[in-house]
Short mmCIF file of C-alpha atoms in Angstrom, two decimals:
data_model
loop_
_atom_site.label_atom_id
_atom_site.label_comp_id
_atom_site.label_asym_id
_atom_site.label_seq_id
_atom_site.Cartn_x
_atom_site.Cartn_y
_atom_site.Cartn_z
CA GLY A 1 0.00 0.00 0.00
CA ASN A 2 0.92 3.66 -0.14
CA SER A 3 3.22 4.92 2.59
CA VAL A 4 5.31 7.90 3.62
CA THR A 5 8.58 7.78 5.54
CA GLN A 6 9.96 10.96 7.00
CA MET A 7 12.97 11.92 9.00
CA GLU A 8 12.81 11.03 12.67
CA GLY A 9 12.81 13.94 15.03
CA PRO A 10 13.11 15.92 17.04
CA VAL A 11 15.18 18.47 15.17
CA THR A 12 16.67 21.41 17.05
CA LEU A 13 18.24 24.33 15.19
CA SER A 14 19.43 27.82 15.91
CA GLU A 15 17.71 30.77 14.28
CA GLU A 16 18.87 31.40 10.69
CA ALA A 17 20.12 27.84 10.26
CA PHE A 18 19.33 25.80 7.13
CA LEU A 19 16.58 23.22 7.47
CA THR A 20 16.08 19.94 5.64
CA ILE A 21 13.44 17.39 6.61
CA ASN A 22 13.63 14.28 4.46
CA CYS A 23 10.54 12.57 3.10
CA THR A 24 10.30 9.55 0.82
CA TYR A 25 7.20 7.78 -0.35
CA THR A 26 5.93 4.52 -1.80
CA ALA A 27 2.90 4.73 -4.03
CA THR A 28 1.23 3.28 -7.07
CA GLY A 29 0.40 5.74 -9.76
CA TYR A 30 1.17 9.44 -9.50
CA PRO A 31 0.10 10.84 -6.15
CA SER A 32 0.09 14.47 -5.15
CA LEU A 33 2.52 15.29 -2.36
CA PHE A 34 2.04 17.65 0.58
CA TRP A 35 3.70 19.14 3.59
CA TYR A 36 1.40 20.00 6.51
CA VAL A 37 2.43 21.92 9.61
CA GLN A 38 0.98 21.84 13.10
CA TYR A 39 1.89 24.80 15.29
CA PRO A 40 1.53 24.37 19.06
CA GLY A 41 -2.12 24.35 20.08
CA GLU A 42 -3.38 24.62 16.51
CA GLY A 43 -4.80 22.32 13.85
CA LEU A 44 -2.98 20.94 10.84
CA GLN A 45 -2.42 23.47 8.07
CA LEU A 46 -1.33 22.93 4.51
CA LEU A 47 2.16 24.36 4.04
CA LEU A 48 2.81 23.48 0.40
CA LYS A 49 2.04 20.90 -2.23
CA ALA A 50 3.14 19.52 -5.60
CA THR A 51 0.92 17.59 -7.95
CA LYS A 52 3.33 16.15 -10.53
CA ALA A 53 6.94 15.19 -11.02
CA ASP A 54 9.47 18.05 -10.94
CA ASP A 55 6.91 20.48 -9.52
CA LYS A 56 8.22 22.68 -6.72
CA GLY A 57 5.88 23.71 -3.95
CA SER A 58 6.78 26.79 -1.95
CA ASN A 59 5.30 28.88 0.85
CA LYS A 60 6.62 31.07 3.69
CA GLY A 61 10.21 30.47 2.57
CA PHE A 62 9.80 26.68 2.59
CA GLU A 63 10.31 24.63 -0.58
CA ALA A 64 9.97 21.01 -1.65
CA THR A 65 10.45 19.44 -5.07
CA TYR A 66 8.56 16.35 -6.26
CA ARG A 67 11.32 13.90 -7.33
CA LYS A 68 9.81 10.87 -9.01
CA GLU A 69 13.17 9.22 -9.70
CA THR A 70 14.06 9.17 -6.00
CA THR A 71 10.44 9.08 -4.75
CA SER A 72 11.25 12.00 -2.46
CA PHE A 73 9.74 15.32 -1.39
CA HIS A 74 12.26 16.84 1.02
CA LEU A 75 11.31 20.05 2.84
CA GLU A 76 13.89 22.84 2.93
CA LYS A 77 14.19 26.36 4.26
CA GLY A 78 17.26 28.51 3.97
CA SER A 79 16.94 30.42 7.23
CA VAL A 80 14.59 29.23 9.95
CA GLN A 81 12.94 31.46 12.53
CA VAL A 82 11.75 30.78 16.07
CA SER A 83 8.19 31.01 14.75
CA ASP A 84 8.84 27.97 12.52
CA SER A 85 8.88 25.74 15.59
CA ALA A 86 6.16 23.16 14.92
CA VAL A 87 5.55 19.58 13.86
CA TYR A 88 5.85 18.96 10.11
CA PHE A 89 4.04 16.15 8.33
CA CYS A 90 4.76 14.84 4.85
CA ALA A 91 1.74 13.31 3.11
CA LEU A 92 0.56 11.90 -0.19
CA SER A 93 -2.89 11.67 -1.66
CA ASP A 94 -4.27 8.27 -2.45
CA GLN A 95 -5.33 8.29 -6.06
CA GLY A 96 -8.48 6.35 -5.26
CA GLY A 97 -11.87 8.00 -5.29
CA SER A 98 -11.62 9.77 -1.95
CA GLU A 99 -8.07 11.09 -2.46
CA LYS A 100 -7.52 10.48 1.22
CA LEU A 101 -4.18 11.53 2.64
CA VAL A 102 -1.50 9.14 3.88
CA PHE A 103 0.74 10.87 6.42
CA GLY A 104 4.24 10.33 7.71
CA LYS A 105 4.84 10.21 11.46
CA GLY A 106 5.78 13.86 11.73
CA THR A 107 9.00 15.67 12.59
CA LYS A 108 9.11 18.08 15.49
CA LEU A 109 11.22 21.16 14.83
CA THR A 110 12.39 23.47 17.57
CA VAL A 111 14.20 26.69 16.62
CA ASN A 112 16.11 28.45 19.38
CA PRO A 113 16.92 32.18 19.33
CA GLY B 1 -16.82 30.58 12.73
CA ALA B 2 -14.78 30.32 9.57
CA GLY B 3 -12.97 27.07 10.35
CA VAL B 4 -13.75 23.43 11.06
CA SER B 5 -15.11 23.11 14.59
CA GLN B 6 -14.85 19.97 16.67
CA SER B 7 -16.38 19.20 20.05
CA PRO B 8 -15.67 18.34 22.71
CA ARG B 9 -12.07 19.45 22.75
CA TYR B 10 -11.23 16.80 25.35
CA LYS B 11 -13.10 13.65 26.34
CA VAL B 12 -12.28 11.20 29.08
CA ALA B 13 -14.19 7.93 28.99
CA LYS B 14 -14.07 4.84 31.10
CA ARG B 15 -13.38 1.64 29.25
CA GLY B 16 -16.62 0.24 27.91
CA GLN B 17 -18.41 3.58 27.61
CA ASP B 18 -19.79 4.89 24.33
CA VAL B 19 -18.61 8.29 23.04
CA ALA B 20 -19.78 10.65 20.30
CA LEU B 21 -17.50 13.20 18.70
CA ARG B 22 -18.89 16.07 16.65
CA CYS B 23 -17.53 17.85 13.62
CA ASP B 24 -18.92 21.06 12.10
CA PRO B 25 -17.24 21.49 8.73
CA ILE B 26 -16.85 24.75 6.89
CA SER B 27 -20.19 25.75 5.44
CA GLY B 28 -20.65 24.46 1.90
CA HIS B 29 -17.80 21.98 2.03
CA VAL B 30 -18.83 18.81 0.23
CA SER B 31 -16.07 16.49 1.41
CA LEU B 32 -15.52 15.48 5.03
CA PHE B 33 -12.83 13.21 6.44
CA TRP B 34 -12.15 11.71 9.85
CA TYR B 35 -8.61 10.82 10.91
CA GLN B 36 -7.19 9.22 14.04
CA GLN B 37 -3.86 10.48 15.39
CA ALA B 38 -2.15 8.41 18.06
CA LEU B 39 0.48 10.03 20.25
CA GLY B 40 3.69 10.64 18.32
CA GLN B 41 2.20 9.41 15.05
CA GLY B 42 0.79 10.96 11.92
CA PRO B 43 -2.95 11.07 11.29
CA GLU B 44 -4.46 7.88 9.90
CA PHE B 45 -7.52 7.88 7.67
CA LEU B 46 -10.76 6.56 9.14
CA THR B 47 -13.61 7.48 6.79
CA TYR B 48 -14.77 9.87 4.04
CA PHE B 49 -18.10 11.48 3.20
CA GLN B 50 -19.18 13.27 0.09
CA ASN B 51 -22.24 15.21 1.19
CA GLU B 52 -24.29 12.67 3.18
CA ALA B 53 -22.86 9.62 1.43
CA GLN B 54 -20.15 7.67 3.22
CA LEU B 55 -18.02 6.66 0.26
CA ASP B 56 -15.05 5.15 2.05
CA LYS B 57 -14.93 3.61 5.51
CA SER B 58 -11.96 1.39 4.93
CA GLY B 59 -9.96 2.96 7.75
CA LEU B 60 -12.42 2.29 10.57
CA PRO B 61 -10.50 -0.07 12.87
CA SER B 62 -13.46 -2.14 14.04
CA ASP B 63 -17.24 -2.35 13.97
CA ARG B 64 -17.24 -0.37 17.23
CA PHE B 65 -16.55 2.71 15.14
CA PHE B 66 -19.43 4.34 13.29
CA ALA B 67 -19.69 7.67 11.51
CA GLU B 68 -22.62 9.53 10.03
CA ARG B 69 -23.39 12.77 8.25
CA PRO B 70 -27.15 12.59 7.76
CA GLU B 71 -27.76 16.02 6.25
CA GLY B 72 -24.47 16.45 4.49
CA SER B 73 -23.16 18.98 6.99
CA VAL B 74 -22.40 18.10 10.63
CA SER B 75 -20.81 14.72 11.17
CA THR B 76 -20.61 12.51 14.25
CA LEU B 77 -18.04 9.82 14.95
CA LYS B 78 -19.31 7.30 17.47
CA ILE B 79 -17.17 4.78 19.28
CA GLN B 80 -18.97 2.04 21.15
CA ARG B 81 -17.55 0.12 24.12
CA THR B 82 -14.35 2.17 24.14
CA GLN B 83 -11.03 0.45 24.71
CA GLN B 84 -7.71 1.88 25.89
CA GLU B 85 -6.26 1.55 22.39
CA ASP B 86 -8.90 4.02 21.18
CA SER B 87 -7.10 6.81 23.06
CA ALA B 88 -5.99 9.29 20.40
CA VAL B 89 -6.77 12.66 18.86
CA TYR B 90 -9.61 12.44 16.37
CA LEU B 91 -9.32 14.97 13.56
CA CYS B 92 -12.00 16.14 11.19
CA ALA B 93 -11.22 17.84 7.89
CA SER B 94 -13.37 19.29 5.12
CA SER B 95 -12.88 20.58 1.62
CA SER B 96 -14.84 21.96 -1.28
CA HIS B 97 -14.55 21.43 -4.99
CA ASP B 98 -13.33 24.03 -7.41
CA ARG B 99 -14.98 24.80 -10.72
CA GLU B 100 -12.86 22.27 -12.56
CA GLY B 101 -14.02 19.56 -10.20
CA GLY B 102 -10.79 19.35 -8.28
CA ARG B 103 -10.70 19.46 -4.51
CA SER B 104 -9.55 22.46 -2.51
CA PRO B 105 -6.97 21.89 0.23
CA LEU B 106 -8.20 20.14 3.34
CA HIS B 107 -9.06 22.33 6.31
CA PHE B 108 -8.51 20.55 9.61
CA GLY B 109 -10.18 21.12 12.94
CA ASN B 110 -8.19 21.21 16.17
CA GLY B 111 -9.33 17.70 17.03
CA THR B 112 -10.90 15.92 19.99
CA ARG B 113 -8.44 14.31 22.38
CA LEU B 114 -10.00 11.08 23.66
CA THR B 115 -8.54 9.39 26.71
CA VAL B 116 -9.93 6.00 27.70
CA THR B 117 -9.13 5.00 31.28
#
């Protein structure tokens, strides 16, 4: 079945450091790929998405590129801020009728000033 | 409100009790999903509604779990004879369809944290 594997956390960085959170997937067909973020005390929010190979999703300084050849969708940000502290989830959409999401386990990021 | 609303925010149940969790999706959203998120894990799909029709319930872990959306708006997830392994955060999400028939991004509620003692 479809699955998502993402980098184990937690990740702790200093402000302005470079961030990479690795995500790889296993899927049949051509799923869409997503990064969701959960800030403390809040619900899951869509951060960015890509719907086909070589697409780059970007938002709030974060980027991820859909790499079909390596089945990856790594999340990157050049300079993190304290306000980026959150849990990040990689996900793919099942190409069945409901397009339900399959999530990774999440990676907790803490950014220190 | 403008977002997906879930109630109660927290629920403590004794093993064997029945519970009902409510989800108010964003007005007009056709699609509604329920997910279960265990501690330290990502959300796992439970069931999907399109309007009042439950089109996919493949993720419901047992026949103790039942979901309904009778008027195509509010949805209720019911868990009968709760067990300790049911302890988790239950998330509801909704989305609409755009003019081309694609789905808008999912909007998640803050979830109901269920603790079974």
